[in-house]
Amino acid sequence: MAGCLFCQIVSGDIEAAVVHQGESTLAFRDINPQAPVHVLVIPTEHLTNAGELTRDHADLLAEMVATAQWVAAAEGIDQSGYRLVMNVGADGGQTVGHLHLHVLGGRPMTWPPG
Ligand code: AMP
């Protein structure tokens, strides 16, 4: 989608530290990491956020989670644990309007997240 930051990363117009390219997903390091491991998993197709997901996206969602599992194993945090987060809309803290799954780990997480 024109003007979408993460679509521009998918197209290669904006550089990112890509760690995994899947059939329908891309995973890259967050530019402002909030933990020793902070990777974003996105669908290559544009969806604004989880509020747009329907049952028709079941395979895509499964691939996003599988990609997050792959990232966790590759980053060595699959045994210690990690957090998966999707922020949805303004009050959810979403700042980039392209669906993304945060993979955070490498330190103990706290709750509530704030
Ligand atoms: P959210 O606040 O849930 O929408 O998350 C958006 C995330 O995208 C934030 O953690 C940002 O640090 C991250 N981000 C913004 N621009 C870039 C970029 N060019 N490359 C990688 N991550 C980015």
PDB file of C-alpha atoms and ligand atoms in Angstrom:
ATOM      1  CA  MET A   1       0.000   0.000   0.000  1.00  0.00           C
ATOM      2  CA  ALA A   2       1.403   3.374  -1.021  1.00  0.00           C
ATOM      3  CA  GLY A   3       2.887   5.281   1.884  1.00  0.00           C
ATOM      4  CA  CYS A   4       2.934   2.304   4.230  1.00  0.00           C
ATOM      5  CA  LEU A   5       6.325   1.980   5.940  1.00  0.00           C
ATOM      6  CA  PHE A   6       6.234  -1.798   6.256  1.00  0.00           C
ATOM      7  CA  CYS A   7       4.998  -2.263   2.669  1.00  0.00           C
ATOM      8  CA  GLN A   8       8.093  -0.283   1.645  1.00  0.00           C
ATOM      9  CA  ILE A   9      10.236  -2.705   3.664  1.00  0.00           C
ATOM     10  CA  VAL A  10       8.511  -5.619   1.888  1.00  0.00           C
ATOM     11  CA  SER A  11       9.223  -4.043  -1.519  1.00  0.00           C
ATOM     12  CA  GLY A  12      12.848  -3.281  -0.556  1.00  0.00           C
ATOM     13  CA  ASP A  13      12.433   0.488  -0.911  1.00  0.00           C
ATOM     14  CA  ILE A  14      13.343   0.868   2.778  1.00  0.00           C
ATOM     15  CA  GLU A  15      16.114  -1.246   4.292  1.00  0.00           C
ATOM     16  CA  ALA A  16      15.557  -3.491   7.275  1.00  0.00           C
ATOM     17  CA  ALA A  17      17.551  -6.147   9.107  1.00  0.00           C
ATOM     18  CA  VAL A  18      15.611  -9.120   7.749  1.00  0.00           C
ATOM     19  CA  VAL A  19      15.955 -12.352   9.730  1.00  0.00           C
ATOM     20  CA  HIS A  20      13.396 -14.519   7.905  1.00  0.00           C
ATOM     21  CA  GLN A  21      11.457 -14.459   4.651  1.00  0.00           C
ATOM     22  CA  GLY A  22       8.486 -16.826   4.510  1.00  0.00           C
ATOM     23  CA  GLU A  23       5.902 -17.590   1.869  1.00  0.00           C
ATOM     24  CA  SER A  24       3.592 -14.828   3.098  1.00  0.00           C
ATOM     25  CA  THR A  25       5.579 -13.266   5.946  1.00  0.00           C
ATOM     26  CA  LEU A  26       8.692 -11.211   6.573  1.00  0.00           C
ATOM     27  CA  ALA A  27      10.546 -10.914   9.885  1.00  0.00           C
ATOM     28  CA  PHE A  28      12.986  -8.102  10.627  1.00  0.00           C
ATOM     29  CA  ARG A  29      14.605  -6.476  13.666  1.00  0.00           C
ATOM     30  CA  ASP A  30      12.759  -3.618  15.340  1.00  0.00           C
ATOM     31  CA  ILE A  31      14.619  -0.347  14.763  1.00  0.00           C
ATOM     32  CA  ASN A  32      14.051   0.655  18.419  1.00  0.00           C
ATOM     33  CA  PRO A  33      14.402  -2.625  20.336  1.00  0.00           C
ATOM     34  CA  GLN A  34      12.662  -2.913  23.695  1.00  0.00           C
ATOM     35  CA  ALA A  35      14.467  -6.128  24.642  1.00  0.00           C
ATOM     36  CA  PRO A  36      17.699  -7.919  23.654  1.00  0.00           C
ATOM     37  CA  VAL A  37      15.618  -9.736  21.018  1.00  0.00           C
ATOM     38  CA  HIS A  38      12.932  -7.639  19.346  1.00  0.00           C
ATOM     39  CA  VAL A  39      11.787  -8.827  15.946  1.00  0.00           C
ATOM     40  CA  LEU A  40       8.658  -7.878  14.015  1.00  0.00           C
ATOM     41  CA  VAL A  41       6.788 -10.499  11.979  1.00  0.00           C
ATOM     42  CA  ILE A  42       4.561  -9.026   9.294  1.00  0.00           C
ATOM     43  CA  PRO A  43       2.380 -10.343   6.490  1.00  0.00           C
ATOM     44  CA  THR A  44       3.724  -9.295   3.098  1.00  0.00           C
ATOM     45  CA  GLU A  45       0.158  -8.348   2.102  1.00  0.00           C
ATOM     46  CA  HIS A  46      -1.122  -5.127   3.621  1.00  0.00           C
ATOM     47  CA  LEU A  47      -3.491  -5.500   6.548  1.00  0.00           C
ATOM     48  CA  THR A  48      -3.833  -2.599   8.968  1.00  0.00           C
ATOM     49  CA  ASN A  49      -4.051  -4.547  12.200  1.00  0.00           C
ATOM     50  CA  ALA A  50      -5.567  -7.588  13.921  1.00  0.00           C
ATOM     51  CA  GLY A  51      -8.952  -5.869  13.778  1.00  0.00           C
ATOM     52  CA  GLU A  52      -9.055  -6.732  10.053  1.00  0.00           C
ATOM     53  CA  LEU A  53      -8.349 -10.444  10.534  1.00  0.00           C
ATOM     54  CA  THR A  54     -11.112 -12.906   9.676  1.00  0.00           C
ATOM     55  CA  ARG A  55     -11.305 -16.687   9.578  1.00  0.00           C
ATOM     56  CA  ASP A  56     -10.082 -16.406   5.985  1.00  0.00           C
ATOM     57  CA  HIS A  57      -6.722 -15.301   7.413  1.00  0.00           C
ATOM     58  CA  ALA A  58      -6.291 -18.468   9.493  1.00  0.00           C
ATOM     59  CA  ASP A  59      -3.415 -19.786   7.354  1.00  0.00           C
ATOM     60  CA  LEU A  60      -1.689 -16.402   7.373  1.00  0.00           C
ATOM     61  CA  LEU A  61      -1.987 -16.113  11.139  1.00  0.00           C
ATOM     62  CA  ALA A  62      -0.628 -19.632  11.550  1.00  0.00           C
ATOM     63  CA  GLU A  63       2.345 -18.730   9.341  1.00  0.00           C
ATOM     64  CA  MET A  64       2.981 -15.591  11.409  1.00  0.00           C
ATOM     65  CA  VAL A  65       3.059 -17.647  14.618  1.00  0.00           C
ATOM     66  CA  ALA A  66       5.246 -20.319  12.984  1.00  0.00           C
ATOM     67  CA  THR A  67       7.625 -17.563  11.873  1.00  0.00           C
ATOM     68  CA  ALA A  68       7.710 -16.180  15.432  1.00  0.00           C
ATOM     69  CA  GLN A  69       8.543 -19.676  16.714  1.00  0.00           C
ATOM     70  CA  TRP A  70      11.315 -19.951  14.124  1.00  0.00           C
ATOM     71  CA  VAL A  71      12.691 -16.551  15.178  1.00  0.00           C
ATOM     72  CA  ALA A  72      12.601 -17.537  18.864  1.00  0.00           C
ATOM     73  CA  ALA A  73      14.556 -20.721  18.148  1.00  0.00           C
ATOM     74  CA  ALA A  74      17.038 -18.921  15.879  1.00  0.00           C
ATOM     75  CA  GLU A  75      17.611 -16.219  18.516  1.00  0.00           C
ATOM     76  CA  GLY A  76      18.019 -18.812  21.307  1.00  0.00           C
ATOM     77  CA  ILE A  77      15.033 -17.684  23.383  1.00  0.00           C
ATOM     78  CA  ASP A  78      12.635 -20.551  22.692  1.00  0.00           C
ATOM     79  CA  GLN A  79      13.530 -22.304  25.961  1.00  0.00           C
ATOM     80  CA  SER A  80      13.865 -19.205  28.188  1.00  0.00           C
ATOM     81  CA  GLY A  81      10.564 -17.785  26.928  1.00  0.00           C
ATOM     82  CA  TYR A  82       9.404 -14.766  25.012  1.00  0.00           C
ATOM     83  CA  ARG A  83       6.445 -12.481  24.488  1.00  0.00           C
ATOM     84  CA  LEU A  84       4.280 -12.126  21.380  1.00  0.00           C
ATOM     85  CA  VAL A  85       2.390  -8.833  21.096  1.00  0.00           C
ATOM     86  CA  MET A  86       0.012  -7.301  18.581  1.00  0.00           C
ATOM     87  CA  ASN A  87      -0.911  -3.710  19.306  1.00  0.00           C
ATOM     88  CA  VAL A  88      -4.251  -2.702  17.770  1.00  0.00           C
ATOM     89  CA  GLY A  89      -5.158   0.930  17.156  1.00  0.00           C
ATOM     90  CA  ALA A  90      -4.353   4.078  19.080  1.00  0.00           C
ATOM     91  CA  ASP A  91      -5.158   2.925  22.611  1.00  0.00           C
ATOM     92  CA  GLY A  92      -3.443  -0.384  21.874  1.00  0.00           C
ATOM     93  CA  GLY A  93      -0.247   1.573  21.264  1.00  0.00           C
ATOM     94  CA  GLN A  94      -0.062   0.831  17.538  1.00  0.00           C
ATOM     95  CA  THR A  95       2.190   3.309  15.749  1.00  0.00           C
ATOM     96  CA  VAL A  96       2.656   1.614  12.352  1.00  0.00           C
ATOM     97  CA  GLY A  97      -0.523   0.812  10.439  1.00  0.00           C
ATOM     98  CA  HIS A  98       0.551  -2.533   8.993  1.00  0.00           C
ATOM     99  CA  LEU A  99      -0.227  -5.697  10.963  1.00  0.00           C
ATOM    100  CA  HIS A 100       2.810  -6.887  12.924  1.00  0.00           C
ATOM    101  CA  LEU A 101       3.596  -9.371  15.645  1.00  0.00           C
ATOM    102  CA  HIS A 102       6.299  -8.299  18.096  1.00  0.00           C
ATOM    103  CA  VAL A 103       8.647 -11.087  19.240  1.00  0.00           C
ATOM    104  CA  LEU A 104      10.324  -9.905  22.448  1.00  0.00           C
ATOM    105  CA  GLY A 105      12.763 -11.847  24.584  1.00  0.00           C
ATOM    106  CA  GLY A 106      16.217 -12.195  26.038  1.00  0.00           C
ATOM    107  CA  ARG A 107      15.152 -10.762  29.399  1.00  0.00           C
ATOM    108  CA  PRO A 108      12.333 -11.418  31.884  1.00  0.00           C
ATOM    109  CA  MET A 109       9.174  -9.560  30.848  1.00  0.00           C
ATOM    110  CA  THR A 110       7.010  -7.713  33.351  1.00  0.00           C
ATOM    111  CA  TRP A 111       3.230  -7.509  33.668  1.00  0.00           C
ATOM    112  CA  PRO A 112       1.191  -5.382  33.231  1.00  0.00           C
ATOM    113  CA  PRO A 113       3.036  -4.085  30.164  1.00  0.00           C
ATOM    114  CA  GLY A 114       2.016  -0.437  30.755  1.00  0.00           C
TER     115      GLY A 114
HETATM  116  P1  AMP B   1       3.667  -0.645  17.126  1.00  0.00           P
HETATM  117  O1  AMP B   1       3.937   0.502  18.068  1.00  0.00           O
HETATM  118  O2  AMP B   1       3.079  -1.852  17.759  1.00  0.00           O
HETATM  119  O3  AMP B   1       2.883  -0.167  15.930  1.00  0.00           O
HETATM  120  O4  AMP B   1       5.078  -1.122  16.627  1.00  0.00           O
HETATM  121  C1  AMP B   1       5.748  -0.532  15.563  1.00  0.00           C
HETATM  122  C2  AMP B   1       7.184  -0.872  15.722  1.00  0.00           C
HETATM  123  O5  AMP B   1       7.834  -0.605  14.510  1.00  0.00           O
HETATM  124  C3  AMP B   1       7.902  -0.062  16.805  1.00  0.00           C
HETATM  125  O6  AMP B   1       8.415  -0.940  17.796  1.00  0.00           O
HETATM  126  C4  AMP B   1       8.997   0.654  16.028  1.00  0.00           C
HETATM  127  O7  AMP B   1      10.202   0.754  16.748  1.00  0.00           O
HETATM  128  C5  AMP B   1       9.140  -0.213  14.790  1.00  0.00           C
HETATM  129  N1  AMP B   1       9.662   0.459  13.609  1.00  0.00           N
HETATM  130  C6  AMP B   1       9.312   1.675  13.139  1.00  0.00           C
HETATM  131  N2  AMP B   1       9.987   1.938  12.002  1.00  0.00           N
HETATM  132  C7  AMP B   1      10.770   0.850  11.763  1.00  0.00           C
HETATM  133  C8  AMP B   1      11.713   0.509  10.741  1.00  0.00           C
HETATM  134  N3  AMP B   1      11.984   1.344   9.724  1.00  0.00           N
HETATM  135  N4  AMP B   1      12.349  -0.676  10.810  1.00  0.00           N
HETATM  136  C9  AMP B   1      12.096  -1.520  11.845  1.00  0.00           C
HETATM  137  N5  AMP B   1      11.215  -1.260  12.827  1.00  0.00           N
HETATM  138  C10 AMP B   1      10.566  -0.092  12.790  1.00  0.00           C
END
